[in-house]
XYZ file of C-alpha atoms in Angstrom:
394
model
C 69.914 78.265 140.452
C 72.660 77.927 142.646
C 72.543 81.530 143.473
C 69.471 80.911 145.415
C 70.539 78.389 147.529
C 71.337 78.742 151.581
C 75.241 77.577 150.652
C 75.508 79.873 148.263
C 74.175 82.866 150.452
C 76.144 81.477 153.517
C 79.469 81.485 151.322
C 79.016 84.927 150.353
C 78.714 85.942 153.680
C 81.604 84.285 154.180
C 84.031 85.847 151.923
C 82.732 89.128 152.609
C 83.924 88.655 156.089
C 87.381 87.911 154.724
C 88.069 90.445 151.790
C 88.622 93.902 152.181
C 87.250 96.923 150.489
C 91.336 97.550 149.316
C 91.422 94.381 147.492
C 88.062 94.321 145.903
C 88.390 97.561 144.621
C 91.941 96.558 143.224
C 90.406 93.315 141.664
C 87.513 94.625 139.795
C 89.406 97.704 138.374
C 89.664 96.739 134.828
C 86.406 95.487 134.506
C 84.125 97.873 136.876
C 83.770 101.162 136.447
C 85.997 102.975 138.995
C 84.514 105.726 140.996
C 84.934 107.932 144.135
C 82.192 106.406 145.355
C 81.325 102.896 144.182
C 78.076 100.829 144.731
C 78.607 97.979 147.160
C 77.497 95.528 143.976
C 80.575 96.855 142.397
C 83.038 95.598 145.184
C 80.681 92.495 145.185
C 81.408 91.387 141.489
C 84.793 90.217 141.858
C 84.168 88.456 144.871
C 81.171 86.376 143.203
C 82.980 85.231 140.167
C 85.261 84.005 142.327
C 82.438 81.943 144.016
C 81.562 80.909 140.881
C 84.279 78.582 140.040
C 83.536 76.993 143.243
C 79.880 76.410 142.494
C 80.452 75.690 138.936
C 82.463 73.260 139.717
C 85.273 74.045 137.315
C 89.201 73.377 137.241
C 90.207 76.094 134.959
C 88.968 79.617 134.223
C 89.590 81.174 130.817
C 89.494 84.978 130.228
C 91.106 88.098 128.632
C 94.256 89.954 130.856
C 91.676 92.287 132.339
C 90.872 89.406 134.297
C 93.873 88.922 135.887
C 93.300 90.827 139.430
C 89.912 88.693 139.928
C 92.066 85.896 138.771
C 94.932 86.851 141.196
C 91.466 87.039 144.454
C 90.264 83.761 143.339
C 94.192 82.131 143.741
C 94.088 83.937 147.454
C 90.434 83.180 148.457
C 89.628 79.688 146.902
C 90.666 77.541 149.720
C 89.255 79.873 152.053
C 86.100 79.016 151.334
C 86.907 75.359 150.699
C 87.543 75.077 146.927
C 90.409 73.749 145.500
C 92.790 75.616 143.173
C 92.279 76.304 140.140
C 94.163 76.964 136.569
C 93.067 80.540 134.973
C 94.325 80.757 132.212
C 94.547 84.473 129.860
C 94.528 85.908 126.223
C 95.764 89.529 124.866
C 92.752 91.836 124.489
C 91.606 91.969 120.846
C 89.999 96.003 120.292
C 86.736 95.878 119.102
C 85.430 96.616 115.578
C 83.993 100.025 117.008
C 87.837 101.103 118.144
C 86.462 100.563 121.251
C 86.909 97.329 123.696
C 84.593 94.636 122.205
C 81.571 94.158 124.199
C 78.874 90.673 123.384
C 76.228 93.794 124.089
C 77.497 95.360 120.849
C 76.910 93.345 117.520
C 79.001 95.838 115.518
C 81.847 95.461 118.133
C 82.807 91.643 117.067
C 82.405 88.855 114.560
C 80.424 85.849 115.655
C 80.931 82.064 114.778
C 77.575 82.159 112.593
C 77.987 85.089 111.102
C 77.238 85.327 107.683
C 79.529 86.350 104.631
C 77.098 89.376 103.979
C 77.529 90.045 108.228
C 81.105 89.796 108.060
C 81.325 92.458 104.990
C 79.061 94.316 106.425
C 80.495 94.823 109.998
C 83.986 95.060 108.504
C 83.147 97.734 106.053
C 81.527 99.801 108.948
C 85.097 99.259 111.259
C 87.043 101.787 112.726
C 90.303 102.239 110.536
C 91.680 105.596 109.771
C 94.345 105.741 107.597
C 97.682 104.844 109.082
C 96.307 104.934 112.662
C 97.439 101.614 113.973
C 96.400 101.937 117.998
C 93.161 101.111 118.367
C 92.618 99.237 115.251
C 90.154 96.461 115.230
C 91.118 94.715 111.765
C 94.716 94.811 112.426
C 95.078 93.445 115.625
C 93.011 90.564 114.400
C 94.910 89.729 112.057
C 97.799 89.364 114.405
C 95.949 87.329 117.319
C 93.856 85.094 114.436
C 94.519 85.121 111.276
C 97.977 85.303 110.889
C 98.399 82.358 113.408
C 96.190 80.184 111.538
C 96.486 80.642 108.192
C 100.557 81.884 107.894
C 99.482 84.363 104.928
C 97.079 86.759 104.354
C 96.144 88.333 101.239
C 95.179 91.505 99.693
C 93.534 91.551 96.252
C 94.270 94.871 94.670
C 94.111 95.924 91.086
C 96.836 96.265 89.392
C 96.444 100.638 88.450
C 96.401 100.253 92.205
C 99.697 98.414 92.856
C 98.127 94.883 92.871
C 97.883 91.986 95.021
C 99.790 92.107 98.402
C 100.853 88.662 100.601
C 102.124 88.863 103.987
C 103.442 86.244 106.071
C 104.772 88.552 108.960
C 102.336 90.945 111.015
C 105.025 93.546 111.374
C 105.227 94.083 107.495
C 101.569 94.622 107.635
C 101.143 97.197 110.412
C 104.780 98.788 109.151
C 102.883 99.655 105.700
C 99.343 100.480 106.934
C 100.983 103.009 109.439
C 103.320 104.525 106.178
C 99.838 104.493 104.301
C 101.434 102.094 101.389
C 98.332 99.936 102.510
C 94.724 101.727 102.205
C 91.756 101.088 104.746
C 89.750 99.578 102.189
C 91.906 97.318 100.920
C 92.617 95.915 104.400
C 89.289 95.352 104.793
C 88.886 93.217 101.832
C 91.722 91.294 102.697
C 90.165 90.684 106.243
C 86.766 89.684 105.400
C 87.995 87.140 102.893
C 90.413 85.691 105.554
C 87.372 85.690 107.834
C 84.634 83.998 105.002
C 87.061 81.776 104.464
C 87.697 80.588 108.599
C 84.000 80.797 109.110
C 82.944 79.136 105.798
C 83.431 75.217 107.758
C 81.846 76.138 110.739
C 78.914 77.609 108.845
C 77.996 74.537 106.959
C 78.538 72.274 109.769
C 75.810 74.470 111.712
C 73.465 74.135 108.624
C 73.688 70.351 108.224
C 73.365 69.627 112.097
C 69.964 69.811 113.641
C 70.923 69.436 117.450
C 73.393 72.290 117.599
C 70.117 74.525 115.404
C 68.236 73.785 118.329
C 70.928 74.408 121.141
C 71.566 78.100 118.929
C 67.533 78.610 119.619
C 67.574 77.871 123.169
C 70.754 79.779 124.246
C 69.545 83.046 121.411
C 65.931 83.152 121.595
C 64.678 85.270 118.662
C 62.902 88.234 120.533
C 59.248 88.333 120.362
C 57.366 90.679 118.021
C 56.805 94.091 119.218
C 52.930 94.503 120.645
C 50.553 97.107 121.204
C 49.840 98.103 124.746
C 46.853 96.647 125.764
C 46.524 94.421 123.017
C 47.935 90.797 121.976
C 48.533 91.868 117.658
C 51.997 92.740 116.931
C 52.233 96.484 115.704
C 52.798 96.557 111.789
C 56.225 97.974 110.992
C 55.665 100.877 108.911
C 57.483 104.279 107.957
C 55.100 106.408 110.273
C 56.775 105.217 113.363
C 60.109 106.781 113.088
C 59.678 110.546 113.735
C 62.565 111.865 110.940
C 62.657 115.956 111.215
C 64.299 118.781 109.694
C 67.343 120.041 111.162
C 70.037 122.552 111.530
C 73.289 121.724 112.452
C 74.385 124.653 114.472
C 77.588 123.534 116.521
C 80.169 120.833 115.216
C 83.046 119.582 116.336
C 85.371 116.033 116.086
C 84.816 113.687 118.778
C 87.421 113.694 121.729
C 88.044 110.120 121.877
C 86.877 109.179 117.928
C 88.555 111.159 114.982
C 85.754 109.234 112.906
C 82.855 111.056 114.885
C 81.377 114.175 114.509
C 79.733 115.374 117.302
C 77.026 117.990 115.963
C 74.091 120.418 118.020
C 71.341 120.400 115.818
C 68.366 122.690 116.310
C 65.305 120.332 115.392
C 63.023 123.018 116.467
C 62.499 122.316 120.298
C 63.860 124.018 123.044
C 66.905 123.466 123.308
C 69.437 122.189 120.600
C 69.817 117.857 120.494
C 73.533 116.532 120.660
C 74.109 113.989 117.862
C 76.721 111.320 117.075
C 77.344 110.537 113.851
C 80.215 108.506 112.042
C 80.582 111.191 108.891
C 84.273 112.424 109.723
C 85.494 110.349 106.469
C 82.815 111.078 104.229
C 81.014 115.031 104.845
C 83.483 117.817 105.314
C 82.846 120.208 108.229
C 82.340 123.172 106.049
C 79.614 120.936 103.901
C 77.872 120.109 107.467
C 77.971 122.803 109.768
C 74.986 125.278 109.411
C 73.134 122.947 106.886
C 69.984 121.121 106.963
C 69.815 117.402 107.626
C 67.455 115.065 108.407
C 67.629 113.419 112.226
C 65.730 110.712 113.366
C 64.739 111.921 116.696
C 63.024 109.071 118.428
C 65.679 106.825 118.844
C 67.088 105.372 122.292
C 69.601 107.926 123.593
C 72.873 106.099 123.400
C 76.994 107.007 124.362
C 79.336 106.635 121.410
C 82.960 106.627 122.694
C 81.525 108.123 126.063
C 79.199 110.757 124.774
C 75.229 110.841 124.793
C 73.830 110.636 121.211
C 70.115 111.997 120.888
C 69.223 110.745 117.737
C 70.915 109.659 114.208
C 71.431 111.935 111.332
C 70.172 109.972 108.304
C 72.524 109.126 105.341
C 72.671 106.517 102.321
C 75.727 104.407 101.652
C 76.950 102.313 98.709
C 76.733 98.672 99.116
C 80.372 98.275 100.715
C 79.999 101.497 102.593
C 82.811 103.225 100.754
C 80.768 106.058 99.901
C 78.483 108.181 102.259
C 75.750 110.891 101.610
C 73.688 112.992 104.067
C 70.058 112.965 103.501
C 69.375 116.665 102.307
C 66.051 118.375 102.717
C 65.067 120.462 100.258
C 65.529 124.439 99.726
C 62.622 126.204 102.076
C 61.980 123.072 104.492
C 60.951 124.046 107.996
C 63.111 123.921 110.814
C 61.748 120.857 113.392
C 59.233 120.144 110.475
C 58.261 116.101 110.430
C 59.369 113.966 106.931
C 56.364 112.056 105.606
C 55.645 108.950 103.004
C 52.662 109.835 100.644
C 50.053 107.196 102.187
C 51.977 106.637 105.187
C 49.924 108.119 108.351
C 50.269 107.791 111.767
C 52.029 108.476 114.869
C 55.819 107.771 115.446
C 56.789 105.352 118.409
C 58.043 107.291 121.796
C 61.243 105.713 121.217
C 62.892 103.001 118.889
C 66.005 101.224 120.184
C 68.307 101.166 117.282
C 70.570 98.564 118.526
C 67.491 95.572 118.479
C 68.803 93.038 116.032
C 65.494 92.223 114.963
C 63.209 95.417 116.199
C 61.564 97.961 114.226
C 64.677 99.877 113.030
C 66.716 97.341 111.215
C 63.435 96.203 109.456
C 62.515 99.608 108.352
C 66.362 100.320 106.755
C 66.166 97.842 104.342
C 63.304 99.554 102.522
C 65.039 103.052 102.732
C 66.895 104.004 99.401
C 67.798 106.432 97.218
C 67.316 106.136 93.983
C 68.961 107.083 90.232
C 67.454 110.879 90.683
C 69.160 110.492 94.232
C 65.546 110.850 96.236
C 65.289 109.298 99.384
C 62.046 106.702 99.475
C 61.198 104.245 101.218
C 59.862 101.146 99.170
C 59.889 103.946 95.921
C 57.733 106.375 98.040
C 59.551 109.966 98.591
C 60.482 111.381 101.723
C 59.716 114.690 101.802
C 58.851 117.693 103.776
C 56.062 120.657 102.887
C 58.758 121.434 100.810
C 59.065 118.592 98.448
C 61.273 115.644 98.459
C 64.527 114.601 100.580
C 67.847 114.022 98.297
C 71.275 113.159 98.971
């Protein structure tokens, strides 16, 4: 509320009078996206989280080191606007699970306090970690800022046909034999998410047994409301019909620039004009077994940028339960170029566009009913996907 007030407004005035477009430019430039010609809400930001330790009242500020040139305004500007000065203290800069910084937009990106032990597994399965590839690497650089510091060990269960069980007490040991390959992705992993179950496991049970920081969770993480018709006030049932899943040809493939886990494919899905599509196969498919094939894309998702480039829709595959193993959705021998999958039963038209990323929105509901089973069919909730041809396999 404070942003609304006449003090507020008057101080911003204020240090806008006093800081120049030189040092605002300097201060946001690890945290606002440089360019020739920036938005004047760009060279704003820095100066405004400055004002906010001043109307938040605070004595300390606590952030990562691409903080530090706000942090080094606020020291200079503070008392210029009549605040006192203040401690900021920094931490090293942990990459994300993605290989990319870690972002609070992206869920995939980090591990939360309340995460589950099926969340962690899950999220640290799907991490960035190419074999002996240590920039960049999520799970290792974890282990050096977290777990290492707090527990003194970590271990790595292994069978024995496969060397057996590892313990390190020194981080340099570990990234010396990921980077000579003596210690595999996988088995990282596991080591990692039973480090993390186990940190987690205290805080986890404290938040089950304690009612007032339940209702605290609610407030600050509202659970988004259930979709709704336009026009109308009864939530839309969540069924197979609204994703729009088409035949396509990959005509174009290449490795991502910035990813060497990403493929970045042109698929023809029978419009005008080729789609550009993102997918995280580079371990699993080779290029020989994708390019000029058919797949199956899911077309009406949210366009979104992996590692900087526009993704217009998801090629659909089935995993294993630890996500070891990865298979693209094949449509069968004489399927139609751009033609639409369907469920026997299932009518209806597909939602303009899904947003993927929704924690609880129509996507991630609709996953956990798509299989494939012993024959290797694709169905959702036992009912084939299929095209005029017949059904989908992987």
């Amino acid at each position: 509320d404070y942003q609304l007030s006449k003090e507020y407004t008057l101080d911003v005035y204020r240090i806008s009078s006093m800081v120049t477009e030189h040092d605002a430019k300097k201060a946001g430039a690890d945290v606002v996206k440089q360019v020739a010609s920036p938005l004047l809400s760009g060279l704003m930001y820095p100066c405004l989280q400055v004002l906010d330790e001043k109307y938040l009242g605070v004595d300390a500020q606590f952030g990562g080191i691409d903080q530090r040139k706000i942090f080094t305004l606020a020291e200079k500007y503070l008392a210029r606007v009549d605040y006192k000065k203040c401690i900021h203290l920094m931490n090293p800069m942990v990459p994300g699970l993605t290989g990319d910084k870690m972002s609070a937009s992206d869920v995939n990106s980090k591990i939360d306090l309340l995460d589950t032990p099926a969340e962690v597994k899950k999220k640290i399965n799907k991490a960035f970690c190419k074999p002996g590839l240590v920039e960049g690497n999520g799970l290792l650089a974890f282990i050096k800022m977290v777990l290492l510091p707090i527990f003194g060990t970590i271990k790595i269960s292994r069978k024995e046909e496969h060397g057996g069980d590892l313990i390190y007490t020194d981080y340099q040991s570990i990234e010396d034999d990921y980077a000579s390959e003596k210690l595999w992705p996988n088995d990282l992993k596991s080591g990692v998410i039973a480090s993390i179950n186990n940190l987690l496991k205290p805080i986890g049970e404290e938040f089950k047994n304690d009612k007032e920081i339940q209702k605290v969770d609610s407030v600050a993480y509202p659970k988004p409301q259930a979709e709704k018709k336009k026009g109308g006030n009864t939530p839309q049932a969540i069924t197979i019909s609204r994703l729009e899943m088409k035949v396509g040809k990959v005509t174009k493939l290449s490795i991502h620039p910035d990813a060497d886990s990403l493929y970045v494919e042109e698929i023809d899905v029978g419009e005008d004009k080729p789609r550009t599509v993102v997918s995280g196969l580079v371990q699993f498919v080779k290029e020989e077994d994708l390019l000029n094939s058919l797949v199956v894309v899911i077309t009406n998702f949210k366009k979104s940028k992996l590692r900087g480039q526009l993704s217009e829709g998801m090629v659909l595959a089935a995993s294993n339960e630890d996500h070891t193993q990865v298979e693209v959705v094949r449509p069968p021998e004489g399927s139609k170029i751009g033609e639409r999958l369907f469920v026997e039963g299932c009518s209806g038209d597909a939602d303009k566009q899904i947003d993927a990323s929704k924690s609880r929105g129509v996507w991630k509901t609709l996953k956990q009913d798509l299989k494939a089973n012993s024959d290797g069919i694709a169905n959702f909730k036992g009912d084939a996907l299929q095209t005029s041809a017949g059904p989908c396999k992987v």
